Amino acid sequence: MRILVLGGDGYLGWPTALHLSARGHEVAIADSFVRRNYDFEMGTESLVPIRSLRQRVRTWELASGLHIETFVGDLTEAEFVYSVIGDFAPETIVHFAEQRSAPYSMIDRHHAVYTQTNNVVGTLNLIYAIAELDRSIHLVKLGTMGEYGIPNIDIEEGFIEITHKGRTDVLPYPKQAGSFYHLSKVHDSHNIMFCCKIWGLRATDLNQGVVYGTITDEVALDEALINRFDYDEVFGTVLNRYCVEAAVGMPLTVYGKGGQTRGFLDLRDTVRCIEIAVLNPAGRGEFRVFNQFTEQFTVLQLAEMVQAAGRELGLEVRVEHIPDPRVEAEEHYYNAKHSKLIELGLKPHLLSDSLLDSLMNIALRYRDRIDASKMMPQVNWRNARNARRPGASAEVAASGPQLTAVGANEERTK
Amino acid sequence: MRILVLGGDGYLGWPTALHLSARGHEVAIADSFVRRNYDFEMGTESLVPIRSLRQRVRTWELASGLHIETFVGDLTEAEFVYSVIGDFAPETIVHFAEQRSAPYSMIDRHHAVYTQTNNVVGTLNLIYAIAELDRSIHLVKLGTMGEYGIPNIDIEEGFIEITHKGRTDVLPYPKQAGSFYHLSKVHDSHNIMFCCKIWGLRATDLNQGVVYGTITDEVALDEALINRFDYDEVFGTVLNRYCVEAAVGMPLTVYGKGGQTRGFLDLRDTVRCIEIAVLNPAGRGEFRVFNQFTEQFTVLQLAEMVQAAGRELGLEVRVEHIPDPRVEAEEHYYNAKHSKLIELGLKPHLLSDSLLDSLMNIALRYRDRIDASKMMPQVNWRNARNARRPGASAEVAASGPQLTAVGANEERTK
């Protein structure tokens, strides 16, 4: 199958492109390298050193004999989108090409507006190009479990049957996103659902949980294929950050009480989920949603698992509760369905098995590259403007005057 | 009270500004005049000739002795937003300043992207300015009943209690908007709800039905105060268009079967609803939603009412069913709650009473200004690109090759 991977130079896009190429598909990557630019802006860096996309695809070609075509450009430029789709003529488009950090979107007005326009306009250009060039293309779009928020009822996969005053309908699951980034994905979902209806497009929205890990079979083939691994407060996901903190002897930074429950999955399951969605396309006019995660944990449970794993490696690991920079319930009900991908054949990797293998040892191997000043949160949801100063301590940001000024984390807006 | 009316030169903004001024509030208007520019782009014009904002406020000052301050600029320019709010220091902001035509948003990619970025970025700039300058400001935001779509269950006011697998929660009402314009309002609603939660902002989202009429007590005071009245296929709302069609002896253009049911309200009720929302502000951190309409009708019922009203005036009025340019169910269940504004004191004007007074006679009075080529739909939802050619007949647009190519109007995407 001809598959175009948008954002194919990124944390999830790159291993996905390799995985699909290894499975015999004709793969092309489009990327603007804006993710690499965010690192320059934030003063951050992948824990593991990554090569240029050009070096990556050359290495892949030498290692596997398989060619990956590349296109350099930005989805917010419609001409680029139309020309790539026209040139490569994909049957499936996997769309990772969005700004994907919640803290980045919450820095200030500029970053909020950037995140929403970048993500929404890029996706609008994409669905218009599909509508105008080839309505049979299957769009596989990365959403997020964060679109649902934390309702006090079970989370279904995209839609929920509601019986109300004696009548019943199946409606889009209500959305309560918790950052301007997560909201951008909510906006995308509504836009794409509408286009499936009016233009008969076919789309799969993968509401993904928090991904951990950095290794897949393919990126492990050669050091020049290695994938990025982010641990900083802005782009690092929680488990990656914990492992790095453990590796340098810092306390694990649990936000608030740590009862925040989320869905998680191994990077190796991400690439497999994408493959499953690609091989089992949505029908014409169908907008379907899969919840893409394998296990639920609280962020405190994760910290305790990292603590235990550290002990096995002879590391002394402390857990520290710091003020939650986000506005979110720190203890709550959470039960999200995630059976559609399992039914289509996903065999999950469990965290308990992979924690030592693919996480702790990566953090230890690259320990010398860890910048310990990057872990403490400097973006506080309660501030409309956050100054991210090099070397500013977490205490400054987290105990600022506005931290408790507005609302408490247990409050819910109705 | 100090009230800033954004979009105060428009169809709803202008009569609202006058109404609030007449009630003794200190009113300022901000407007970019982009609505007047859409007329140049579309080759359309208000049925009734309207004056410049400068002439309007001067006339109002002479007629009433009341001053309305004006600011000229665009909400997508953050500096403008911050400076207006800083200068005028409003206690309430009424926000009409969005591109508000569904067909305009469906012309092509450019108009879809424009509508969503204009509306979403303008509103983001506004809520950031409130968060940074004065979190006590009450935001009264115009939403639309079109955010809900046409679910097969009763529509509630913003939120719905859902019992699911033995647990219960009150969640945002699911959204199924039917155009990129309506979707832009869905995006706004999600963004504003989030900001009420994290920053303790206070907001009222008025999900308004389709407005008809052009006269209020205040605009009737002087011909230079008169309000715009749109009847063209892009900016004209359905009842206004019917009345104009009747006035020139054209058949009333009912889209499809005409069973499309929507909520409607008189312009005089719009200005009163805004006043009610302003006088009864949301609490700190509260995001509340009022459904702002007074009566439900099918578009065929409206046509029959206009036909009957025409007969009383000696006009022969035919009703014609033309292919529906929109992708929407042409017969469906619809029952939307609208009691919150009534409970706060709204006394609705009923369509049956005002049809002859404030609609048919306006259309007849300005009959010579009617451009009969502007009523037939040229924007077909099924096309990703609609060429709006001067003088193109509706048949060309409505019976184009893609009209029946994708889906049927009775289908619903799940």
PDB file of C-alpha atoms in Angstrom, chain B residues 130-392:
ATOM      1  CA  ILE B 130      -9.594  39.223  29.623  1.00  0.00           C
ATOM      2  CA  ALA B 131      -7.370  36.778  31.517  1.00  0.00           C
ATOM      3  CA  GLU B 132      -4.420  39.157  31.480  1.00  0.00           C
ATOM      4  CA  LEU B 133      -6.220  42.472  32.017  1.00  0.00           C
ATOM      5  CA  ASP B 134      -9.328  41.847  34.122  1.00  0.00           C
ATOM      6  CA  ARG B 135     -10.681  38.420  34.976  1.00  0.00           C
ATOM      7  CA  SER B 136     -13.879  39.883  36.385  1.00  0.00           C
ATOM      8  CA  ILE B 137     -15.147  40.902  32.913  1.00  0.00           C
ATOM      9  CA  HIS B 138     -18.298  38.999  31.919  1.00  0.00           C
ATOM     10  CA  LEU B 139     -18.031  37.633  28.375  1.00  0.00           C
ATOM     11  CA  VAL B 140     -21.351  37.305  26.539  1.00  0.00           C
ATOM     12  CA  LYS B 141     -20.529  35.273  23.444  1.00  0.00           C
ATOM     13  CA  LEU B 142     -22.804  34.543  20.512  1.00  0.00           C
ATOM     14  CA  GLY B 143     -22.908  30.854  19.728  1.00  0.00           C
ATOM     15  CA  THR B 144     -25.470  29.101  17.571  1.00  0.00           C
ATOM     16  CA  MET B 145     -28.123  26.420  17.926  1.00  0.00           C
ATOM     17  CA  GLY B 146     -26.352  24.882  14.924  1.00  0.00           C
ATOM     18  CA  GLU B 147     -23.619  23.655  17.265  1.00  0.00           C
ATOM     19  CA  TYR B 148     -25.933  20.863  18.424  1.00  0.00           C
ATOM     20  CA  GLY B 149     -26.958  19.671  14.962  1.00  0.00           C
ATOM     21  CA  ILE B 150     -30.107  17.558  14.888  1.00  0.00           C
ATOM     22  CA  PRO B 151     -29.787  14.748  17.432  1.00  0.00           C
ATOM     23  CA  ASN B 152     -32.602  12.262  17.822  1.00  0.00           C
ATOM     24  CA  ILE B 153     -32.998  13.255  21.492  1.00  0.00           C
ATOM     25  CA  ASP B 154     -34.080  16.528  23.072  1.00  0.00           C
ATOM     26  CA  ILE B 155     -31.508  19.322  22.998  1.00  0.00           C
ATOM     27  CA  GLU B 156     -30.681  20.777  26.408  1.00  0.00           C
ATOM     28  CA  GLU B 157     -29.072  24.113  27.220  1.00  0.00           C
ATOM     29  CA  GLY B 158     -25.359  23.402  26.880  1.00  0.00           C
ATOM     30  CA  PHE B 159     -25.060  20.420  29.208  1.00  0.00           C
ATOM     31  CA  ILE B 160     -26.807  17.076  29.570  1.00  0.00           C
ATOM     32  CA  GLU B 161     -27.009  14.626  32.463  1.00  0.00           C
ATOM     33  CA  ILE B 162     -25.918  11.208  31.191  1.00  0.00           C
ATOM     34  CA  THR B 163     -26.375   7.960  33.082  1.00  0.00           C
ATOM     35  CA  HIS B 164     -24.116   5.306  31.602  1.00  0.00           C
ATOM     36  CA  LYS B 165     -23.305   1.854  32.958  1.00  0.00           C
ATOM     37  CA  GLY B 166     -24.621   2.768  36.372  1.00  0.00           C
ATOM     38  CA  ARG B 167     -22.792   6.079  36.757  1.00  0.00           C
ATOM     39  CA  THR B 168     -24.010   9.617  36.158  1.00  0.00           C
ATOM     40  CA  ASP B 169     -22.368  12.866  35.127  1.00  0.00           C
ATOM     41  CA  VAL B 170     -23.398  16.208  33.664  1.00  0.00           C
ATOM     42  CA  LEU B 171     -21.375  16.702  30.485  1.00  0.00           C
ATOM     43  CA  PRO B 172     -21.201  19.185  27.611  1.00  0.00           C
ATOM     44  CA  TYR B 173     -23.997  18.419  25.154  1.00  0.00           C
ATOM     45  CA  PRO B 174     -22.532  16.509  22.164  1.00  0.00           C
ATOM     46  CA  LYS B 175     -21.886  18.679  19.104  1.00  0.00           C
ATOM     47  CA  GLN B 176     -22.687  17.798  15.473  1.00  0.00           C
ATOM     48  CA  ALA B 177     -22.299  21.068  13.604  1.00  0.00           C
ATOM     49  CA  GLY B 178     -23.256  21.287   9.944  1.00  0.00           C
ATOM     50  CA  SER B 179     -20.803  23.753   8.363  1.00  0.00           C
ATOM     51  CA  PHE B 180     -17.294  25.081   8.918  1.00  0.00           C
ATOM     52  CA  TYR B 181     -18.924  28.207  10.323  1.00  0.00           C
ATOM     53  CA  HIS B 182     -21.005  26.263  12.837  1.00  0.00           C
ATOM     54  CA  LEU B 183     -17.915  24.208  13.665  1.00  0.00           C
ATOM     55  CA  SER B 184     -15.978  27.406  14.415  1.00  0.00           C
ATOM     56  CA  LYS B 185     -18.551  28.158  17.124  1.00  0.00           C
ATOM     57  CA  VAL B 186     -18.167  24.644  18.511  1.00  0.00           C
ATOM     58  CA  HIS B 187     -14.420  25.258  18.740  1.00  0.00           C
ATOM     59  CA  ASP B 188     -15.016  28.598  20.483  1.00  0.00           C
ATOM     60  CA  SER B 189     -17.353  26.994  23.013  1.00  0.00           C
ATOM     61  CA  HIS B 190     -14.787  24.371  23.963  1.00  0.00           C
ATOM     62  CA  ASN B 191     -12.038  26.992  24.273  1.00  0.00           C
ATOM     63  CA  ILE B 192     -14.129  29.340  26.413  1.00  0.00           C
ATOM     64  CA  MET B 193     -15.368  26.555  28.708  1.00  0.00           C
ATOM     65  CA  PHE B 194     -11.745  25.583  29.350  1.00  0.00           C
ATOM     66  CA  CYS B 195     -10.704  29.170  30.162  1.00  0.00           C
ATOM     67  CA  CYS B 196     -13.557  29.557  32.641  1.00  0.00           C
ATOM     68  CA  LYS B 197     -12.189  26.480  34.372  1.00  0.00           C
ATOM     69  CA  ILE B 198      -8.484  27.344  34.457  1.00  0.00           C
ATOM     70  CA  TRP B 199      -8.675  31.125  34.874  1.00  0.00           C
ATOM     71  CA  GLY B 200     -11.985  31.561  36.660  1.00  0.00           C
ATOM     72  CA  LEU B 201     -13.419  33.618  33.808  1.00  0.00           C
ATOM     73  CA  ARG B 202     -17.174  34.214  33.644  1.00  0.00           C
ATOM     74  CA  ALA B 203     -18.906  33.530  30.339  1.00  0.00           C
ATOM     75  CA  THR B 204     -22.371  33.189  28.875  1.00  0.00           C
ATOM     76  CA  ASP B 205     -22.583  31.323  25.570  1.00  0.00           C
ATOM     77  CA  LEU B 206     -25.787  32.268  23.768  1.00  0.00           C
ATOM     78  CA  ASN B 207     -26.655  29.472  21.361  1.00  0.00           C
ATOM     79  CA  GLN B 208     -28.858  31.502  19.121  1.00  0.00           C
ATOM     80  CA  GLY B 209     -31.413  30.329  16.598  1.00  0.00           C
ATOM     81  CA  VAL B 210     -32.049  31.922  13.213  1.00  0.00           C
ATOM     82  CA  VAL B 211     -32.857  35.630  13.572  1.00  0.00           C
ATOM     83  CA  TYR B 212     -35.469  37.384  11.443  1.00  0.00           C
ATOM     84  CA  GLY B 213     -36.500  41.006  11.129  1.00  0.00           C
ATOM     85  CA  THR B 214     -34.593  44.235  11.025  1.00  0.00           C
ATOM     86  CA  ILE B 215     -36.471  46.708  13.218  1.00  0.00           C
ATOM     87  CA  THR B 216     -36.082  47.481  16.917  1.00  0.00           C
ATOM     88  CA  ASP B 217     -37.468  50.455  18.835  1.00  0.00           C
ATOM     89  CA  GLU B 218     -34.110  52.198  18.596  1.00  0.00           C
ATOM     90  CA  VAL B 219     -33.250  51.687  14.927  1.00  0.00           C
ATOM     91  CA  ALA B 220     -36.749  52.900  14.055  1.00  0.00           C
ATOM     92  CA  LEU B 221     -36.021  56.326  15.547  1.00  0.00           C
ATOM     93  CA  ASP B 222     -34.276  57.705  12.465  1.00  0.00           C
ATOM     94  CA  GLU B 223     -33.658  56.454   8.954  1.00  0.00           C
ATOM     95  CA  ALA B 224     -29.913  56.926   9.455  1.00  0.00           C
ATOM     96  CA  LEU B 225     -30.061  54.376  12.271  1.00  0.00           C
ATOM     97  CA  ILE B 226     -31.623  51.667  10.146  1.00  0.00           C
ATOM     98  CA  ASN B 227     -30.233  48.166  10.425  1.00  0.00           C
ATOM     99  CA  ARG B 228     -28.996  45.942   7.624  1.00  0.00           C
ATOM    100  CA  PHE B 229     -31.332  43.340   6.085  1.00  0.00           C
ATOM    101  CA  ASP B 230     -29.692  40.520   4.113  1.00  0.00           C
ATOM    102  CA  TYR B 231     -31.641  38.343   1.723  1.00  0.00           C
ATOM    103  CA  ASP B 232     -28.964  36.828  -0.500  1.00  0.00           C
ATOM    104  CA  GLU B 233     -28.116  33.106  -0.502  1.00  0.00           C
ATOM    105  CA  VAL B 234     -24.907  33.630   1.464  1.00  0.00           C
ATOM    106  CA  PHE B 235     -25.783  36.063   4.242  1.00  0.00           C
ATOM    107  CA  GLY B 236     -29.575  36.162   4.118  1.00  0.00           C
ATOM    108  CA  THR B 237     -31.367  34.078   6.734  1.00  0.00           C
ATOM    109  CA  VAL B 238     -34.221  31.947   5.449  1.00  0.00           C
ATOM    110  CA  LEU B 239     -37.240  34.002   6.514  1.00  0.00           C
ATOM    111  CA  ASN B 240     -35.761  37.290   5.333  1.00  0.00           C
ATOM    112  CA  ARG B 241     -35.074  35.646   1.966  1.00  0.00           C
ATOM    113  CA  TYR B 242     -38.628  34.290   1.671  1.00  0.00           C
ATOM    114  CA  CYS B 243     -40.141  37.707   2.319  1.00  0.00           C
ATOM    115  CA  VAL B 244     -37.988  39.292  -0.361  1.00  0.00           C
ATOM    116  CA  GLU B 245     -38.839  36.507  -2.816  1.00  0.00           C
ATOM    117  CA  ALA B 246     -42.535  37.072  -2.117  1.00  0.00           C
ATOM    118  CA  ALA B 247     -42.171  40.796  -2.605  1.00  0.00           C
ATOM    119  CA  VAL B 248     -40.766  40.422  -6.124  1.00  0.00           C
ATOM    120  CA  GLY B 249     -43.097  37.595  -7.157  1.00  0.00           C
ATOM    121  CA  MET B 250     -40.428  34.882  -7.140  1.00  0.00           C
ATOM    122  CA  PRO B 251     -41.281  31.442  -5.787  1.00  0.00           C
ATOM    123  CA  LEU B 252     -40.125  30.841  -2.239  1.00  0.00           C
ATOM    124  CA  THR B 253     -37.033  28.628  -2.426  1.00  0.00           C
ATOM    125  CA  VAL B 254     -37.505  25.770   0.031  1.00  0.00           C
ATOM    126  CA  TYR B 255     -34.393  23.583   0.285  1.00  0.00           C
ATOM    127  CA  GLY B 256     -35.372  19.945  -0.337  1.00  0.00           C
ATOM    128  CA  LYS B 257     -38.433  18.588   1.441  1.00  0.00           C
ATOM    129  CA  GLY B 258     -38.447  21.512   3.844  1.00  0.00           C
ATOM    130  CA  GLY B 259     -38.810  19.415   6.987  1.00  0.00           C
ATOM    131  CA  GLN B 260     -35.613  20.965   8.395  1.00  0.00           C
ATOM    132  CA  THR B 261     -36.681  22.229  11.818  1.00  0.00           C
ATOM    133  CA  ARG B 262     -34.798  25.035  13.543  1.00  0.00           C
ATOM    134  CA  GLY B 263     -35.274  27.536  16.348  1.00  0.00           C
ATOM    135  CA  PHE B 264     -36.117  31.118  15.314  1.00  0.00           C
ATOM    136  CA  LEU B 265     -36.382  34.481  17.016  1.00  0.00           C
ATOM    137  CA  ASP B 266     -37.267  38.071  16.300  1.00  0.00           C
ATOM    138  CA  LEU B 267     -34.401  40.570  16.221  1.00  0.00           C
ATOM    139  CA  ARG B 268     -36.194  42.468  19.016  1.00  0.00           C
ATOM    140  CA  ASP B 269     -35.813  39.374  21.180  1.00  0.00           C
ATOM    141  CA  THR B 270     -32.120  39.082  20.337  1.00  0.00           C
ATOM    142  CA  VAL B 271     -31.369  42.520  21.765  1.00  0.00           C
ATOM    143  CA  ARG B 272     -33.504  41.767  24.820  1.00  0.00           C
ATOM    144  CA  CYS B 273     -31.786  38.399  25.388  1.00  0.00           C
ATOM    145  CA  ILE B 274     -28.389  40.101  25.320  1.00  0.00           C
ATOM    146  CA  GLU B 275     -29.611  42.650  27.843  1.00  0.00           C
ATOM    147  CA  ILE B 276     -30.899  39.867  30.100  1.00  0.00           C
ATOM    148  CA  ALA B 277     -27.583  38.007  29.929  1.00  0.00           C
ATOM    149  CA  VAL B 278     -25.686  41.226  30.656  1.00  0.00           C
ATOM    150  CA  LEU B 279     -27.845  42.131  33.662  1.00  0.00           C
ATOM    151  CA  ASN B 280     -27.611  38.616  35.135  1.00  0.00           C
ATOM    152  CA  PRO B 281     -23.918  37.804  34.775  1.00  0.00           C
ATOM    153  CA  ALA B 282     -22.334  34.374  35.088  1.00  0.00           C
ATOM    154  CA  GLY B 283     -20.409  33.749  38.295  1.00  0.00           C
ATOM    155  CA  ARG B 284     -16.615  33.571  38.578  1.00  0.00           C
ATOM    156  CA  GLY B 285     -15.439  30.419  36.809  1.00  0.00           C
ATOM    157  CA  GLU B 286     -18.914  29.751  35.429  1.00  0.00           C
ATOM    158  CA  PHE B 287     -19.433  28.788  31.800  1.00  0.00           C
ATOM    159  CA  ARG B 288     -23.168  28.778  31.168  1.00  0.00           C
ATOM    160  CA  VAL B 289     -25.146  28.230  28.000  1.00  0.00           C
ATOM    161  CA  PHE B 290     -28.540  29.674  27.116  1.00  0.00           C
ATOM    162  CA  ASN B 291     -30.446  28.512  24.061  1.00  0.00           C
ATOM    163  CA  GLN B 292     -31.579  31.782  22.530  1.00  0.00           C
ATOM    164  CA  PHE B 293     -34.660  31.283  20.370  1.00  0.00           C
ATOM    165  CA  THR B 294     -38.393  31.523  20.925  1.00  0.00           C
ATOM    166  CA  GLU B 295     -40.193  29.240  18.452  1.00  0.00           C
ATOM    167  CA  GLN B 296     -39.454  26.148  16.346  1.00  0.00           C
ATOM    168  CA  PHE B 297     -40.570  25.880  12.720  1.00  0.00           C
ATOM    169  CA  THR B 298     -39.744  23.790   9.697  1.00  0.00           C
ATOM    170  CA  VAL B 299     -38.513  25.815   6.748  1.00  0.00           C
ATOM    171  CA  LEU B 300     -41.600  24.646   4.852  1.00  0.00           C
ATOM    172  CA  GLN B 301     -43.892  25.955   7.615  1.00  0.00           C
ATOM    173  CA  LEU B 302     -42.179  29.325   7.316  1.00  0.00           C
ATOM    174  CA  ALA B 303     -42.764  29.331   3.567  1.00  0.00           C
ATOM    175  CA  GLU B 304     -46.438  28.589   4.102  1.00  0.00           C
ATOM    176  CA  MET B 305     -46.701  31.406   6.631  1.00  0.00           C
ATOM    177  CA  VAL B 306     -45.105  33.842   4.197  1.00  0.00           C
ATOM    178  CA  GLN B 307     -47.460  32.571   1.474  1.00  0.00           C
ATOM    179  CA  ALA B 308     -50.463  33.277   3.693  1.00  0.00           C
ATOM    180  CA  ALA B 309     -49.136  36.705   4.700  1.00  0.00           C
ATOM    181  CA  GLY B 310     -48.536  37.514   1.038  1.00  0.00           C
ATOM    182  CA  ARG B 311     -52.134  36.653   0.209  1.00  0.00           C
ATOM    183  CA  GLU B 312     -53.377  39.126   2.801  1.00  0.00           C
ATOM    184  CA  LEU B 313     -51.343  41.772   0.991  1.00  0.00           C
ATOM    185  CA  GLY B 314     -52.701  40.711  -2.390  1.00  0.00           C
ATOM    186  CA  LEU B 315     -49.500  38.951  -3.478  1.00  0.00           C
ATOM    187  CA  GLU B 316     -49.549  35.631  -5.305  1.00  0.00           C
ATOM    188  CA  VAL B 317     -46.821  33.540  -3.660  1.00  0.00           C
ATOM    189  CA  ARG B 318     -45.683  30.134  -4.904  1.00  0.00           C
ATOM    190  CA  VAL B 319     -43.571  27.669  -2.951  1.00  0.00           C
ATOM    191  CA  GLU B 320     -40.894  25.777  -4.851  1.00  0.00           C
ATOM    192  CA  HIS B 321     -38.795  22.900  -3.576  1.00  0.00           C
ATOM    193  CA  ILE B 322     -35.248  23.088  -4.925  1.00  0.00           C
ATOM    194  CA  PRO B 323     -32.412  20.589  -4.324  1.00  0.00           C
ATOM    195  CA  ASP B 324     -30.964  21.187  -0.879  1.00  0.00           C
ATOM    196  CA  PRO B 325     -27.476  22.681  -1.311  1.00  0.00           C
ATOM    197  CA  ARG B 326     -26.650  21.574   2.228  1.00  0.00           C
ATOM    198  CA  VAL B 327     -25.982  18.071   3.469  1.00  0.00           C
ATOM    199  CA  GLU B 328     -28.650  17.735   6.147  1.00  0.00           C
ATOM    200  CA  ALA B 329     -31.638  15.595   7.007  1.00  0.00           C
ATOM    201  CA  GLU B 330     -34.723  17.051   5.339  1.00  0.00           C
ATOM    202  CA  GLU B 331     -37.087  15.445   7.855  1.00  0.00           C
ATOM    203  CA  HIS B 332     -36.079  14.745  11.441  1.00  0.00           C
ATOM    204  CA  TYR B 333     -36.947  14.941  15.125  1.00  0.00           C
ATOM    205  CA  TYR B 334     -36.184  18.279  16.768  1.00  0.00           C
ATOM    206  CA  ASN B 335     -37.021  19.478  20.236  1.00  0.00           C
ATOM    207  CA  ALA B 336     -34.727  22.016  21.849  1.00  0.00           C
ATOM    208  CA  LYS B 337     -35.111  23.434  25.334  1.00  0.00           C
ATOM    209  CA  HIS B 338     -35.115  27.227  25.637  1.00  0.00           C
ATOM    210  CA  SER B 339     -36.330  28.136  29.102  1.00  0.00           C
ATOM    211  CA  LYS B 340     -33.412  29.845  30.841  1.00  0.00           C
ATOM    212  CA  LEU B 341     -33.900  33.230  29.167  1.00  0.00           C
ATOM    213  CA  ILE B 342     -37.667  33.005  29.681  1.00  0.00           C
ATOM    214  CA  GLU B 343     -37.060  32.349  33.386  1.00  0.00           C
ATOM    215  CA  LEU B 344     -34.900  35.493  33.482  1.00  0.00           C
ATOM    216  CA  GLY B 345     -37.722  37.581  32.026  1.00  0.00           C
ATOM    217  CA  LEU B 346     -37.773  37.305  28.229  1.00  0.00           C
ATOM    218  CA  LYS B 347     -41.245  38.017  26.749  1.00  0.00           C
ATOM    219  CA  PRO B 348     -41.061  36.621  23.212  1.00  0.00           C
ATOM    220  CA  HIS B 349     -42.380  38.356  20.121  1.00  0.00           C
ATOM    221  CA  LEU B 350     -44.177  35.683  18.114  1.00  0.00           C
ATOM    222  CA  LEU B 351     -43.578  35.315  14.419  1.00  0.00           C
ATOM    223  CA  SER B 352     -47.272  35.175  13.615  1.00  0.00           C
ATOM    224  CA  ASP B 353     -47.636  38.709  14.996  1.00  0.00           C
ATOM    225  CA  SER B 354     -44.576  40.297  13.444  1.00  0.00           C
ATOM    226  CA  LEU B 355     -44.472  38.697  10.030  1.00  0.00           C
ATOM    227  CA  LEU B 356     -46.596  41.316   8.309  1.00  0.00           C
ATOM    228  CA  ASP B 357     -45.438  44.261  10.382  1.00  0.00           C
ATOM    229  CA  SER B 358     -41.703  44.061  10.465  1.00  0.00           C
ATOM    230  CA  LEU B 359     -40.833  41.760   7.577  1.00  0.00           C
ATOM    231  CA  MET B 360     -43.184  41.821   4.589  1.00  0.00           C
ATOM    232  CA  ASN B 361     -43.579  45.557   4.614  1.00  0.00           C
ATOM    233  CA  ILE B 362     -39.800  46.110   4.758  1.00  0.00           C
ATOM    234  CA  ALA B 363     -39.394  43.838   1.739  1.00  0.00           C
ATOM    235  CA  LEU B 364     -42.163  45.675  -0.128  1.00  0.00           C
ATOM    236  CA  ARG B 365     -40.948  49.118   0.840  1.00  0.00           C
ATOM    237  CA  TYR B 366     -37.490  48.472  -0.594  1.00  0.00           C
ATOM    238  CA  ARG B 367     -38.686  46.273  -3.472  1.00  0.00           C
ATOM    239  CA  ASP B 368     -36.852  48.357  -6.068  1.00  0.00           C
ATOM    240  CA  ARG B 369     -33.499  47.522  -4.477  1.00  0.00           C
ATOM    241  CA  ILE B 370     -33.969  43.746  -4.674  1.00  0.00           C
ATOM    242  CA  ASP B 371     -31.480  41.910  -6.891  1.00  0.00           C
ATOM    243  CA  ALA B 372     -33.382  38.773  -7.931  1.00  0.00           C
ATOM    244  CA  SER B 373     -30.184  37.007  -9.007  1.00  0.00           C
ATOM    245  CA  LYS B 374     -28.930  36.717  -5.423  1.00  0.00           C
ATOM    246  CA  MET B 375     -31.446  34.281  -3.957  1.00  0.00           C
ATOM    247  CA  MET B 376     -30.671  30.932  -5.561  1.00  0.00           C
ATOM    248  CA  PRO B 377     -27.983  28.872  -3.804  1.00  0.00           C
ATOM    249  CA  GLN B 378     -24.586  28.748  -5.491  1.00  0.00           C
ATOM    250  CA  VAL B 379     -22.692  27.087  -2.660  1.00  0.00           C
ATOM    251  CA  ASN B 380     -23.176  23.329  -2.614  1.00  0.00           C
ATOM    252  CA  TRP B 381     -21.927  21.564   0.532  1.00  0.00           C
ATOM    253  CA  ARG B 382     -20.973  18.500  -1.581  1.00  0.00           C
ATOM    254  CA  ASN B 383     -18.387  20.464  -3.546  1.00  0.00           C
ATOM    255  CA  ALA B 384     -15.051  21.259  -1.920  1.00  0.00           C
ATOM    256  CA  ARG B 385     -14.786  24.207  -4.323  1.00  0.00           C
ATOM    257  CA  ASN B 386     -17.746  26.324  -5.426  1.00  0.00           C
ATOM    258  CA  ALA B 387     -17.335  28.882  -8.172  1.00  0.00           C
ATOM    259  CA  ARG B 388     -19.709  31.729  -7.436  1.00  0.00           C
ATOM    260  CA  ARG B 389     -20.219  33.272 -10.884  1.00  0.00           C
ATOM    261  CA  PRO B 390     -22.281  36.417 -11.324  1.00  0.00           C
ATOM    262  CA  GLY B 391     -25.605  35.412 -12.817  1.00  0.00           C
ATOM    263  CA  ALA B 392     -24.995  31.658 -12.595  1.00  0.00           C
TER     264      ALA B 392
END
